[in-house]
Amino acid sequence: MTGTQDLPEIGVGMLGYAFMGKAHTNAYKTVAYMAWPPPLRPRLVSIAGRNARAVEEAAVRYGYETWTTDWRETVADPRVQLFDNGGPNSLHAEPTIAAASNGKHVLCEKPLGRTADESFEIWREVAATGVKHMCGFNYRFVPAVRLAREMIEAGELGEIRHFRARYLQDWGDDPALDTWRFHVDEAGSGAIGDLASHVVDVARFLVAEIATVSSLVRTFVPGRQVDDAIEAAVDFDNGTVGTIEATRLALGHRNGMQWEINGSKGSIAFDMERLNELQVFRADGDRARGFKTVLVSETDMPFWSWWWPPGHILGWEHTFVHEVQHFLAAIAGGEVAPYGATFEDGYRAAEVCDAFVRSSESGGRETVAYRSL
Ligand SMILES: NC(=O)c1ccc[n+]([C@@H]2O[C@H](COP(=O)([O-])OP(=O)(O)OC[C@H]3O[C@@H](n4cnc5c(N)ncnc54)[C@H](O)[C@@H]3O)[C@@H](O)[C@H]2O)c1
C-alpha cells in the first residue's frame, strides 16, 4: 500500500440529509481514513432533498459536490455508483429500484418497504439487476452484537432456548407531535416497522428464522394512524422461543434496545444504551459464577482493529462506519450476507412485521410464510 492514489473511488449519491443522511455521510467520511485501507474510497457526489436551501446547505456542510431537489437526478447521475437511501419509508421503493436499474449498488434504510409485499417487490426488482444491495440494519454492526453472533456460532452458548428482547423509546408520547413516522402512507406502520423490525433482524441474525408469532398491537395516542406498541411471543424454526416488545411510549427509555439469550451452556445480554458491553454468564461450574460484564473493546474483538486502545469506547455512530465498510467491501468483490442484511433479510423482517399485525387482528397465532425469488 503506497497511498490513496492506489485506492479505487466510488461515487456516492445520498437521498436525505437529516438523521440518517447525516449518520451515513459521517460514516462514508470516517471509513475513508479509520478503516484503513478502505475497500473503496467514497467520493461524496450528490445529495437529494426537498427544500433547495436546506439541501444546498447540507451539501456544503457534508461536502457533497452537487445537490438536487429531484432524487431522479441522483439515481441517474453517471458519477454515482452507490445510491444510499435515507428517505422516509414511502420513498424507499421507487428511488432504490430506479438506482439499481441504472446499475448503482444500493444501501437502503430499514424497514425495506412499508409492507412485506412492498419489501418483496424491492428485493425482487433490485436482485434482478445484479447490483449489490444492503438494508440498513446497523445493529448487526455493534461490536458486542457481532461478538455475540461469533460466540453462538462457535457453540459457546450451547443449544439456544430463549430470545427475550425489547426496544423501548419514549419520544412518541406527545399527542401534538407530527412527523412522517405517524402517517401510515409515509411510514407503513409505527413502532413495528421503526423499532420491532430492528429486533426481528437481530433475532434472525443471532438465533434463527421466526416461524410463528402471537402478538398484540396497540395505538394509545388518540387519532394516531399507526401503532404505538407491539408485544409478541415468537417461535423460531430451531425450537427457540422468545418475546419481542417494541414501543415509542415507554417513558424514560430513550433508545433502549435490549435483548437476552439463554442457552444450555450460558447466557448473554445486551443493552444498546451501554453498547460497548456484553453481559456473559457461563455455566461452567465456577463457584464464583454469575454474569460478568465484558467490555467489548479488545483489539481482537469485532471491528476493533480500526479503533483505539482497549477501553477507549465506541458510540452509536460507529455502527454506520462498520456497516458502510462492509458494503464497500462487498462491492469490491465480497458478499453482503451473512454479516450484513441483504434486501432478502429486509424482506424477511417485513414478513414477520406483517405477521405481528395479522396475529393481533385475528387474535390467534400466525405462521410466517417466506417467499423466494
Ligand atoms: N438504522 C437506524 O437505526 C435508523 C434510525 C433512524 C431512521 N432510520 C430509517 O431511515 C429512514 C429515514 O429516517 P430519518 O430518521 O433519517 O428521517 P428524517 O425525517 O430525519 O429524514 C428524512 C430525509 O428525507 C428527506 N425527504 C423526505 N421526502 C423527500 C422527497 N420527496 N425527496 C427528497 N428527499 C426527501 C428529508 O428532507 C430528510 O432529509 C427511515 O426509513 C427510517 O426508518 C433508520
XYZ file of C-alpha atoms and ligand atoms in Angstrom:
417
model
C 0.000 0.000 0.000
C 1.606 3.225 -1.068
C -1.038 5.917 -0.963
C -4.600 6.917 -1.578
C -3.957 7.175 -5.307
C -3.991 3.346 -5.364
C -7.462 3.108 -3.849
C -10.310 2.981 -6.334
C -13.012 5.594 -5.757
C -16.741 5.053 -5.602
C -19.212 7.885 -6.188
C -21.930 8.134 -3.530
C -25.399 9.582 -4.090
C -27.451 10.212 -0.955
C -31.185 10.705 -0.508
C -31.976 12.651 2.660
C -29.760 14.852 4.782
C -31.421 14.642 8.179
C -30.996 11.877 10.756
C -29.820 9.021 8.547
C -28.352 11.227 5.816
C -26.084 12.698 8.478
C -25.207 9.361 10.109
C -24.400 7.694 6.785
C -22.432 10.667 5.457
C -20.380 10.694 8.642
C -19.709 7.000 8.029
C -18.525 7.492 4.422
C -16.149 10.222 5.524
C -14.840 8.321 8.547
C -14.436 4.936 6.852
C -12.046 6.512 4.346
C -9.362 7.066 6.980
C -10.286 4.937 10.016
C -10.978 1.517 8.468
C -7.681 1.771 6.675
C -7.294 0.907 3.899
C -10.941 1.263 2.833
C -12.001 -1.241 0.164
C -13.104 1.723 -1.952
C -12.698 5.419 -1.255
C -16.122 7.116 -1.065
C -16.465 10.284 -3.103
C -19.493 12.303 -1.997
C -21.027 13.197 -5.356
C -24.674 14.155 -4.949
C -27.257 14.690 -2.219
C -31.016 14.966 -2.740
C -33.707 16.536 -0.575
C -36.873 18.569 -0.990
C -36.027 22.030 0.219
C -33.442 23.753 -2.020
C -31.952 25.963 0.677
C -31.676 23.162 3.192
C -30.231 20.619 0.777
C -27.712 23.142 -0.563
C -26.628 23.844 2.989
C -26.356 20.088 3.620
C -24.157 19.678 0.530
C -21.813 22.403 1.768
C -21.812 21.108 5.329
C -21.180 17.452 4.447
C -19.019 18.015 1.367
C -21.182 16.720 -1.497
C -20.123 18.039 -4.907
C -23.688 18.655 -6.114
C -27.189 18.797 -4.683
C -30.676 18.456 -6.125
C -34.317 18.650 -5.127
C -35.115 15.825 -7.548
C -33.744 12.423 -6.479
C -34.198 11.260 -10.082
C -31.117 13.289 -10.957
C -29.109 11.481 -8.273
C -30.135 7.990 -9.358
C -29.333 8.857 -12.996
C -26.016 10.609 -12.268
C -23.210 8.708 -14.062
C -20.753 9.735 -11.321
C -22.840 7.856 -8.729
C -22.072 4.145 -8.313
C -23.578 3.718 -4.848
C -27.019 5.083 -4.024
C -27.783 5.452 -0.325
C -31.444 5.866 0.594
C -32.027 7.706 3.886
C -35.506 8.886 2.949
C -38.797 8.118 4.704
C -40.182 4.617 4.237
C -42.557 5.677 1.441
C -39.525 6.808 -0.539
C -37.598 3.547 -0.319
C -39.108 1.606 -3.211
C -39.104 3.925 -6.202
C -35.668 5.602 -5.873
C -33.945 2.384 -4.756
C -35.340 0.372 -7.661
C -34.567 3.200 -10.106
C -30.965 3.450 -8.864
C -30.427 -0.310 -9.139
C -31.956 -0.311 -12.638
C -29.323 2.297 -13.540
C -26.617 -0.076 -12.282
C -25.965 1.591 -8.917
C -25.304 -0.505 -5.827
C -27.946 0.311 -3.242
C -27.945 0.748 0.514
C -31.488 1.347 1.749
C -32.535 2.165 5.277
C -34.876 -0.102 7.224
C -37.667 -1.040 7.118
C -37.018 -2.014 3.498
C -40.641 -1.338 2.493
C -43.832 -0.336 4.265
C -45.234 -3.856 3.992
C -43.956 -7.337 3.181
C -45.422 -7.007 -0.328
C -43.572 -3.764 -0.992
C -40.371 -5.145 0.538
C -40.598 -8.279 -1.595
C -41.048 -6.160 -4.701
C -37.977 -4.046 -3.865
C -35.895 -7.182 -3.275
C -37.213 -8.837 -6.463
C -36.604 -5.863 -8.743
C -33.203 -4.990 -7.304
C -31.924 -8.583 -7.226
C -32.791 -8.900 -10.918
C -30.362 -6.091 -11.771
C -27.363 -7.889 -10.240
C -26.169 -4.915 -8.145
C -25.121 -5.348 -4.502
C -27.859 -4.492 -2.023
C -27.872 -3.938 1.707
C -30.632 -2.968 4.149
C -29.642 -0.617 6.978
C -29.953 -2.928 9.951
C -26.987 -1.276 11.636
C -27.278 -3.079 14.981
C -25.619 -6.083 13.314
C -22.539 -3.864 13.282
C -22.322 -3.199 17.017
C -19.099 -4.965 18.101
C -20.889 -6.648 21.033
C -23.654 -7.935 18.743
C -21.139 -9.371 16.272
C -19.214 -10.924 19.184
C -22.489 -12.498 20.358
C -23.023 -13.968 16.903
C -19.493 -15.385 16.861
C -19.966 -16.905 20.334
C -23.257 -18.501 19.309
C -21.780 -19.807 16.049
C -18.877 -21.326 17.985
C -21.374 -23.171 20.211
C -20.322 -21.300 23.360
C -23.920 -20.909 24.496
C -24.913 -24.460 23.601
C -28.481 -25.019 22.488
C -30.355 -21.712 22.369
C -33.642 -21.812 24.266
C -34.773 -18.241 24.846
C -34.564 -14.935 22.979
C -36.053 -12.100 25.026
C -35.945 -8.642 23.511
C -37.454 -5.216 23.786
C -36.913 -1.945 22.004
C -38.111 0.924 24.173
C -38.286 4.599 23.214
C -40.497 7.379 24.594
C -40.499 10.233 22.087
C -43.895 9.183 20.699
C -45.719 10.150 23.884
C -46.666 13.592 22.582
C -50.128 13.981 21.014
C -49.094 17.317 19.461
C -46.091 15.886 17.650
C -46.399 15.408 13.888
C -43.840 13.567 11.776
C -43.889 11.295 8.729
C -43.408 8.466 11.220
C -47.069 8.879 12.309
C -48.542 8.842 8.792
C -49.480 5.418 7.552
C -48.893 6.299 3.882
C -45.349 7.504 4.615
C -44.303 5.082 7.363
C -46.426 1.979 6.749
C -46.539 1.194 10.464
C -45.415 2.709 13.759
C -43.283 1.013 16.396
C -43.486 -2.169 14.321
C -41.506 -1.015 11.286
C -39.499 1.577 13.175
C -38.332 -0.474 16.163
C -39.601 -4.062 16.115
C -38.052 -4.563 12.668
C -34.612 -3.970 14.238
C -35.349 -6.563 16.923
C -36.606 -9.062 14.366
C -33.420 -8.611 12.377
C -31.237 -9.129 15.456
C -33.300 -12.214 16.333
C -32.760 -13.633 12.849
C -29.070 -12.624 12.932
C -28.352 -14.264 16.281
C -30.853 -17.089 16.657
C -32.813 -18.388 13.656
C -35.761 -17.723 11.373
C -39.016 -16.782 13.098
C -41.687 -19.362 12.301
C -44.817 -18.201 14.162
C -45.918 -15.139 16.109
C -48.680 -14.336 18.612
C -48.962 -10.628 19.173
C -50.843 -7.635 20.495
C -50.544 -4.348 18.628
C -51.821 -1.145 20.269
C -52.299 2.515 19.417
C -52.684 4.547 22.610
C -52.487 8.138 21.395
C -55.905 9.272 20.130
C -56.033 9.991 16.415
C -52.671 8.400 15.654
C -52.727 6.440 12.376
C -50.004 3.958 13.258
C -49.307 1.602 16.130
C -47.529 2.837 19.248
C -46.589 -0.539 20.653
C -46.297 -4.238 19.939
C -45.892 -7.238 22.259
C -45.282 -10.682 20.790
C -44.403 -14.240 21.650
C -42.413 -15.853 18.865
C -41.360 -19.345 17.921
C -38.141 -19.914 15.966
C -37.578 -22.667 13.420
C -34.761 -24.138 15.553
C -37.019 -24.597 18.582
C -36.028 -21.408 20.424
C -38.934 -19.499 21.982
C -38.898 -15.778 22.516
C -40.587 -12.497 23.193
C -40.376 -9.253 21.265
C -41.640 -5.925 22.539
C -41.355 -2.510 20.925
C -42.864 0.799 21.903
C -42.379 4.519 21.446
C -44.291 5.227 24.671
C -42.020 3.747 27.376
C -41.406 6.912 29.371
C -37.824 7.274 30.499
C -36.446 4.907 27.884
C -34.675 6.889 25.181
C -33.189 4.214 22.932
C -33.369 1.016 24.957
C -32.761 -1.847 22.554
C -32.193 -4.720 24.922
C -32.021 -8.449 24.455
C -31.025 -11.555 26.347
C -30.303 -15.025 25.016
C -30.273 -18.134 27.199
C -28.625 -21.334 26.019
C -27.807 -24.683 27.589
C -24.244 -23.554 28.381
C -24.797 -19.929 29.314
C -26.500 -16.630 28.698
C -25.642 -13.293 27.115
C -27.393 -9.942 27.398
C -27.054 -6.588 25.651
C -28.373 -3.048 26.078
C -27.938 -0.541 23.240
C -27.567 2.311 25.737
C -24.446 0.513 27.024
C -23.352 -0.708 23.633
C -19.724 -1.393 24.498
C -20.744 -4.055 26.998
C -21.898 -7.638 26.730
C -23.177 -9.442 29.835
C -21.934 -13.020 29.798
C -22.816 -15.945 32.065
C -21.092 -19.282 31.555
C -22.481 -22.350 33.312
C -19.011 -23.840 33.615
C -19.094 -24.991 37.222
C -17.183 -21.998 38.592
C -18.162 -21.440 42.259
C -17.978 -17.706 41.731
C -20.304 -17.932 38.765
C -22.520 -15.054 37.767
C -22.978 -12.621 34.927
C -19.811 -10.737 34.107
C -19.614 -7.502 32.196
C -17.326 -7.836 29.196
C -16.100 -4.536 27.818
C -16.083 -5.286 24.100
C -13.079 -3.172 23.169
C -10.122 -5.527 22.787
C -8.218 -5.242 19.526
C -9.058 -8.852 18.632
C -12.792 -8.188 19.028
C -15.032 -7.415 16.015
C -14.223 -4.122 14.256
C -11.761 -3.066 16.952
C -8.627 -3.310 14.808
C -9.698 0.019 13.280
C -10.133 1.927 16.512
C -8.487 2.809 19.795
C -6.559 1.139 22.606
C -8.814 -1.159 24.715
C -11.352 0.690 26.852
C -11.443 3.800 24.634
C -15.015 3.103 23.752
C -17.213 3.474 20.674
C -20.612 5.068 20.094
C -23.793 4.588 18.088
C -22.400 6.385 15.043
C -19.621 3.809 14.647
C -22.167 1.124 13.737
C -22.690 3.003 10.462
C -18.941 3.182 9.808
C -18.785 -0.612 10.164
C -21.906 -1.039 8.033
C -20.584 1.163 5.223
C -17.159 -0.539 5.339
C -18.909 -3.890 4.978
C -20.899 -2.684 1.995
C -17.852 -1.190 0.264
C -16.018 -4.496 0.775
C -18.986 -6.346 -0.738
C -18.989 -4.038 -3.756
C -15.241 -4.511 -4.107
C -15.739 -8.262 -4.523
C -17.057 -9.560 -1.201
C -20.532 -10.542 -0.052
C -23.165 -8.670 1.942
C -24.508 -11.847 3.594
C -24.271 -13.269 6.163
C -22.949 -10.412 8.328
C -24.753 -7.619 6.520
C -28.506 -7.586 5.913
C -29.357 -8.073 2.246
C -32.679 -6.976 0.772
C -33.802 -10.564 1.319
C -33.186 -10.016 5.035
C -35.087 -6.726 4.809
C -37.972 -8.556 3.153
C -37.952 -11.422 5.692
C -38.071 -8.973 8.606
C -41.070 -7.334 6.906
C -42.885 -10.690 6.707
C -42.539 -11.062 10.476
C -43.747 -7.485 10.971
C -46.823 -8.140 8.802
C -47.484 -11.307 10.815
C -47.479 -9.225 14.029
C -50.340 -7.181 12.596
C -52.263 -10.226 11.335
C -51.938 -12.003 14.664
C -53.149 -9.012 16.626
C -56.136 -8.654 14.286
C -57.049 -12.347 14.290
C -56.352 -12.910 17.973
C -54.526 -16.084 17.007
C -51.081 -17.411 16.308
C -49.828 -16.653 12.796
C -47.371 -18.631 10.712
C -44.791 -16.560 8.875
C -44.594 -17.689 5.248
C -41.489 -16.538 3.378
C -41.472 -16.117 -0.381
C -38.432 -16.821 -2.521
C -37.394 -15.404 -5.855
N -30.909 2.265 11.115
C -31.384 3.051 12.045
O -31.053 2.934 13.215
C -32.369 4.113 11.680
C -32.584 5.201 12.545
C -33.462 6.193 12.142
C -34.122 6.106 10.951
N -33.929 5.018 10.150
C -34.629 4.908 8.862
O -34.038 5.845 7.973
C -35.033 6.405 7.127
C -35.016 7.910 7.264
O -35.307 8.234 8.602
P -34.716 9.568 9.263
O -34.841 9.387 10.714
O -33.401 9.914 8.685
O -35.798 10.602 8.756
P -35.688 12.179 8.714
O -37.063 12.680 8.726
O -34.700 12.656 9.748
O -35.010 12.435 7.285
C -35.679 12.139 6.097
C -34.969 12.841 4.949
O -35.639 12.526 3.744
C -35.820 13.732 3.009
N -37.003 13.618 2.144
C -38.285 13.409 2.507
N -39.096 13.400 1.421
C -38.292 13.605 0.351
C -38.508 13.702 -1.051
N -39.732 13.589 -1.550
N -37.431 13.907 -1.837
C -36.197 14.026 -1.325
N -35.929 13.937 -0.009
C -36.959 13.734 0.808
C -35.986 14.811 4.054
O -35.681 16.071 3.527
C -34.947 14.357 5.098
O -33.682 14.841 4.762
C -36.357 5.759 7.535
O -36.632 4.689 6.670
C -36.097 5.255 8.929
O -36.875 4.133 9.273
C -33.057 4.048 10.489
